[in-house]
């Protein structure tokens, strides 16, 4: 088990309960500022059984990636998936947008303030998903999405949307980059447009939603959303 955290004390506090649960751990606290997530991940594949990674890794150096990106790419690696769990004390801060951007490949986010044995359960949850056994709150199905507004600036550009299959009366923030990549539209062209995507609409919280297979959709009939 590899534990990645830029703070040595935090890394050890993560490793201790894993070792108590029977895992052998290796700790990494130094990161090469020249490496991107793919370069950092490449030598880990096939070497470790699992990865537990903090979200913010730039406390001591200018790391080019976040833990969220690394964990997502580890879990979604096409040839050699590495089961990975994200831990963070930023899930309810401004950093949550950076985590949400990569949520498709992050089955569980473990709060750093309530670590305990939760991370072991998160590893089991991740292993099940990588074997094809998706929990109900992670299963996706197609749903219309209405784009209400777009905020292209900021650390993580976002769109305010209505995910019809989740909560039709509640707007949520959705990462903007996947929408632009899928539709090839400029941010200013997205307001008022309808999309369709596969979304895990049984998720309890908006921060747990993720989006796949995004496409432009025809406008819904006038009055379709009215009660």
Short mmCIF file of C-alpha atoms in Angstrom, two decimals:
data_model
loop_
_atom_site.label_atom_id
_atom_site.label_comp_id
_atom_site.label_asym_id
_atom_site.label_seq_id
_atom_site.Cartn_x
_atom_site.Cartn_y
_atom_site.Cartn_z
CA UNK A 1 0.00 0.00 0.00
CA UNK A 2 1.40 3.38 -1.02
CA UNK A 3 0.55 6.47 1.04
CA UNK A 4 1.21 9.80 -0.71
CA UNK A 5 1.10 13.01 1.32
CA UNK A 6 3.40 16.03 1.33
CA UNK A 7 3.20 16.25 5.14
CA UNK A 8 5.26 13.44 6.78
CA UNK A 9 3.25 13.55 10.01
CA UNK A 10 -0.05 13.31 8.16
CA UNK A 11 1.33 10.50 6.02
CA UNK A 12 2.29 8.51 9.10
CA UNK A 13 -1.12 9.11 10.68
CA UNK A 14 -2.64 7.58 7.56
CA UNK A 15 -0.22 4.67 7.46
CA UNK A 16 -0.70 3.66 11.11
CA UNK A 17 -4.33 2.44 10.88
CA UNK A 18 -3.57 0.76 7.55
CA UNK A 19 -0.75 -1.18 9.18
CA UNK A 20 -3.04 -2.02 12.10
CA UNK A 21 -5.44 -3.48 9.52
CA UNK A 22 -2.67 -5.71 8.15
CA UNK A 23 -1.38 -3.67 5.21
CA UNK A 24 2.30 -3.07 4.56
CA UNK A 25 2.78 0.58 3.73
CA UNK A 26 5.29 2.73 1.88
CA UNK A 27 5.19 6.49 2.35
CA UNK A 28 6.02 9.13 -0.27
CA UNK A 29 6.26 12.75 0.89
CA UNK A 30 8.51 14.29 -1.79
CA UNK A 31 7.24 15.07 -5.27
CA UNK A 32 9.13 16.17 -8.37
CA UNK A 33 7.76 19.55 -9.53
CA UNK A 34 8.62 18.60 -13.12
CA UNK A 35 6.36 15.54 -13.14
CA UNK A 36 2.72 15.53 -14.14
CA UNK A 37 0.24 13.00 -12.75
CA UNK A 38 0.82 10.49 -15.56
CA UNK A 39 4.59 10.53 -15.10
CA UNK A 40 4.27 10.12 -11.32
CA UNK A 41 1.77 7.28 -11.71
CA UNK A 42 3.63 5.24 -14.34
CA UNK A 43 6.24 3.56 -12.07
CA UNK A 44 3.61 2.78 -9.42
CA UNK A 45 1.47 0.59 -11.68
CA UNK A 46 2.03 -3.09 -10.96
CA UNK A 47 4.29 -2.27 -8.00
CA UNK A 48 1.64 -1.50 -5.37
CA UNK A 49 -1.71 -3.08 -4.55
CA UNK A 50 -3.40 0.21 -3.67
CA UNK A 51 -2.81 3.94 -3.25
CA UNK A 52 -4.07 6.31 -0.55
CA UNK A 53 -3.39 9.92 -1.49
CA UNK A 54 -3.96 13.34 0.04
CA UNK A 55 -5.64 15.89 -2.21
CA UNK A 56 -3.34 18.90 -1.73
CA UNK A 57 0.25 17.86 -2.43
CA UNK A 58 1.78 21.29 -2.97
CA UNK A 59 2.45 22.30 0.60
CA UNK A 60 6.23 22.03 0.25
CA UNK A 61 6.79 22.29 -3.52
CA UNK A 62 5.03 23.39 -6.71
CA UNK A 63 3.51 20.03 -7.63
CA UNK A 64 1.80 20.04 -11.03
CA UNK A 65 -1.13 17.83 -10.04
CA UNK A 66 -3.58 17.28 -7.22
CA UNK A 67 -4.32 14.10 -5.37
CA UNK A 68 -7.77 14.08 -6.97
CA UNK A 69 -6.27 13.93 -10.47
CA UNK A 70 -3.79 11.23 -9.43
CA UNK A 71 -6.41 9.05 -7.72
CA UNK A 72 -8.83 9.35 -10.63
CA UNK A 73 -6.20 8.45 -13.21
CA UNK A 74 -5.00 5.52 -11.08
CA UNK A 75 -8.50 4.04 -10.84
CA UNK A 76 -9.37 4.68 -14.49
CA UNK A 77 -6.08 3.52 -16.00
CA UNK A 78 -7.02 1.49 -19.08
CA UNK A 79 -4.38 -1.24 -18.80
CA UNK A 80 -3.34 -1.43 -15.15
CA UNK A 81 -5.89 0.18 -12.79
CA UNK A 82 -4.41 0.91 -9.37
CA UNK A 83 -7.12 0.97 -6.66
CA UNK A 84 -6.85 4.42 -5.12
CA UNK A 85 -8.60 6.35 -2.36
CA UNK A 86 -8.54 10.12 -1.90
CA UNK A 87 -8.23 11.62 1.56
CA UNK A 88 -8.78 15.30 2.14
CA UNK A 89 -9.49 17.96 4.69
CA UNK A 90 -10.76 20.15 1.81
CA UNK A 91 -13.94 18.31 0.80
CA UNK A 92 -16.10 21.15 2.14
CA UNK A 93 -13.84 24.07 1.16
CA UNK A 94 -13.10 25.92 -2.07
CA UNK A 95 -10.99 22.91 -3.09
CA UNK A 96 -14.12 20.77 -3.52
CA UNK A 97 -14.41 22.03 -7.10
CA UNK A 98 -10.96 20.65 -7.88
CA UNK A 99 -12.03 17.31 -6.41
CA UNK A 100 -15.34 17.32 -8.29
CA UNK A 101 -13.52 17.74 -11.61
CA UNK A 102 -12.12 14.20 -11.20
CA UNK A 103 -15.03 12.57 -9.36
CA UNK A 104 -15.75 9.91 -11.99
CA UNK A 105 -12.55 8.12 -11.00
CA UNK A 106 -12.89 8.69 -7.24
CA UNK A 107 -15.36 6.20 -5.76
CA UNK A 108 -14.79 7.49 -2.21
CA UNK A 109 -13.41 10.64 -0.60
CA UNK A 110 -12.34 10.10 3.00
CA UNK A 111 -12.38 13.09 5.33
CA UNK A 112 -8.95 13.51 6.88
CA UNK A 113 -10.47 14.66 10.15
CA UNK A 114 -12.36 11.37 10.60
CA UNK A 115 -9.87 8.86 9.24
CA UNK A 116 -9.96 5.88 11.60
CA UNK A 117 -10.94 2.63 9.84
CA UNK A 118 -13.00 4.44 7.21
CA UNK A 119 -10.14 4.30 4.72
CA UNK A 120 -10.09 0.48 4.86
CA UNK A 121 -13.80 0.44 3.99
CA UNK A 122 -13.09 2.95 1.20
CA UNK A 123 -10.42 0.66 -0.25
CA UNK A 124 -12.90 -2.25 -0.26
CA UNK A 125 -15.53 0.02 -1.87
CA UNK A 126 -13.05 1.01 -4.59
CA UNK A 127 -11.95 -2.57 -5.24
CA UNK A 128 -15.59 -3.58 -5.70
CA UNK A 129 -16.18 -0.77 -8.21
CA UNK A 130 -13.07 -1.62 -10.21
CA UNK A 131 -14.33 -5.20 -10.44
CA UNK A 132 -17.60 -3.93 -11.92
CA UNK A 133 -19.73 -3.98 -8.77
CA UNK A 134 -20.94 -0.40 -8.62
CA UNK A 135 -22.80 0.73 -5.51
CA UNK A 136 -26.26 2.18 -6.16
CA UNK A 137 -25.07 5.74 -5.58
CA UNK A 138 -22.33 5.30 -8.21
CA UNK A 139 -24.42 3.77 -11.02
CA UNK A 140 -25.13 6.10 -13.92
CA UNK A 141 -28.07 6.54 -16.26
CA UNK A 142 -28.92 9.03 -18.98
CA UNK A 143 -30.59 12.27 -17.91
CA UNK A 144 -31.17 15.75 -19.39
CA UNK A 145 -29.11 18.62 -17.98
CA UNK A 146 -30.02 22.29 -18.35
CA UNK A 147 -27.16 24.82 -18.30
CA UNK A 148 -28.27 27.87 -16.30
CA UNK A 149 -25.04 29.79 -16.00
CA UNK A 150 -21.33 29.51 -16.69
CA UNK A 151 -18.38 30.74 -14.61
CA UNK A 152 -15.34 30.26 -16.85
CA UNK A 153 -12.85 31.93 -14.50
CA UNK A 154 -11.47 30.70 -11.20
CA UNK A 155 -9.37 27.73 -10.14
CA UNK A 156 -11.92 25.27 -11.56
CA UNK A 157 -14.30 26.72 -14.20
CA UNK A 158 -17.85 25.57 -13.52
CA UNK A 159 -21.39 25.60 -14.90
CA UNK A 160 -24.53 25.93 -12.81
CA UNK A 161 -26.92 23.27 -14.05
CA UNK A 162 -30.14 21.40 -13.34
CA UNK A 163 -29.61 17.65 -13.42
CA UNK A 164 -33.16 16.56 -14.14
CA UNK A 165 -32.73 12.96 -12.98
CA UNK A 166 -31.17 14.00 -9.67
CA UNK A 167 -33.20 16.89 -8.22
CA UNK A 168 -35.25 18.75 -10.79
CA UNK A 169 -35.77 21.82 -8.55
CA UNK A 170 -32.15 22.17 -7.37
CA UNK A 171 -29.25 23.67 -9.32
CA UNK A 172 -25.74 22.29 -8.82
CA UNK A 173 -22.23 23.22 -9.93
CA UNK A 174 -20.75 21.00 -12.62
CA UNK A 175 -17.16 21.10 -13.93
CA UNK A 176 -17.08 23.15 -17.11
CA UNK A 177 -14.11 21.60 -18.91
CA UNK A 178 -15.81 18.26 -19.73
CA UNK A 179 -18.79 20.13 -21.20
CA UNK A 180 -16.59 22.25 -23.47
CA UNK A 181 -14.54 19.20 -24.51
CA UNK A 182 -17.71 17.26 -25.40
CA UNK A 183 -19.67 20.03 -27.12
CA UNK A 184 -16.87 22.20 -28.59
CA UNK A 185 -18.91 25.27 -27.62
CA UNK A 186 -17.51 28.41 -26.03
CA UNK A 187 -18.62 29.15 -22.45
CA UNK A 188 -20.82 32.04 -23.60
CA UNK A 189 -22.68 29.69 -25.95
CA UNK A 190 -23.66 27.24 -23.21
CA UNK A 191 -26.13 29.30 -21.19
CA UNK A 192 -29.64 28.01 -21.79
CA UNK A 193 -28.46 24.93 -23.70
CA UNK A 194 -29.56 21.40 -22.92
CA UNK A 195 -27.19 18.50 -22.54
CA UNK A 196 -27.59 14.80 -21.98
CA UNK A 197 -25.16 12.77 -19.91
CA UNK A 198 -24.88 9.60 -17.90
CA UNK A 199 -25.00 10.69 -14.24
CA UNK A 200 -25.06 8.83 -10.94
CA UNK A 201 -28.41 10.29 -9.99
CA UNK A 202 -28.77 8.21 -6.81
CA UNK A 203 -25.90 10.15 -5.20
CA UNK A 204 -26.89 11.78 -1.93
CA UNK A 205 -24.87 14.98 -2.35
CA UNK A 206 -24.19 17.21 -5.34
CA UNK A 207 -20.44 16.91 -4.73
CA UNK A 208 -20.72 13.15 -5.36
CA UNK A 209 -22.22 13.52 -8.85
CA UNK A 210 -20.13 12.66 -11.87
CA UNK A 211 -20.84 12.93 -15.58
CA UNK A 212 -20.06 10.66 -18.52
CA UNK A 213 -20.90 10.64 -22.25
CA UNK A 214 -21.92 14.30 -22.37
CA UNK A 215 -23.69 15.36 -25.59
CA UNK A 216 -25.77 18.30 -26.75
CA UNK A 217 -29.48 17.58 -26.62
CA UNK A 218 -32.47 19.21 -28.31
CA UNK A 219 -34.35 21.74 -26.20
CA UNK A 220 -37.14 20.19 -24.15
CA UNK A 221 -40.73 21.17 -24.97
CA UNK A 222 -41.99 24.48 -23.58
CA UNK A 223 -43.28 24.04 -20.02
CA UNK A 224 -41.78 20.54 -19.61
CA UNK A 225 -40.21 21.40 -16.26
CA UNK A 226 -43.22 23.23 -14.86
CA UNK A 227 -45.05 21.58 -11.96
#
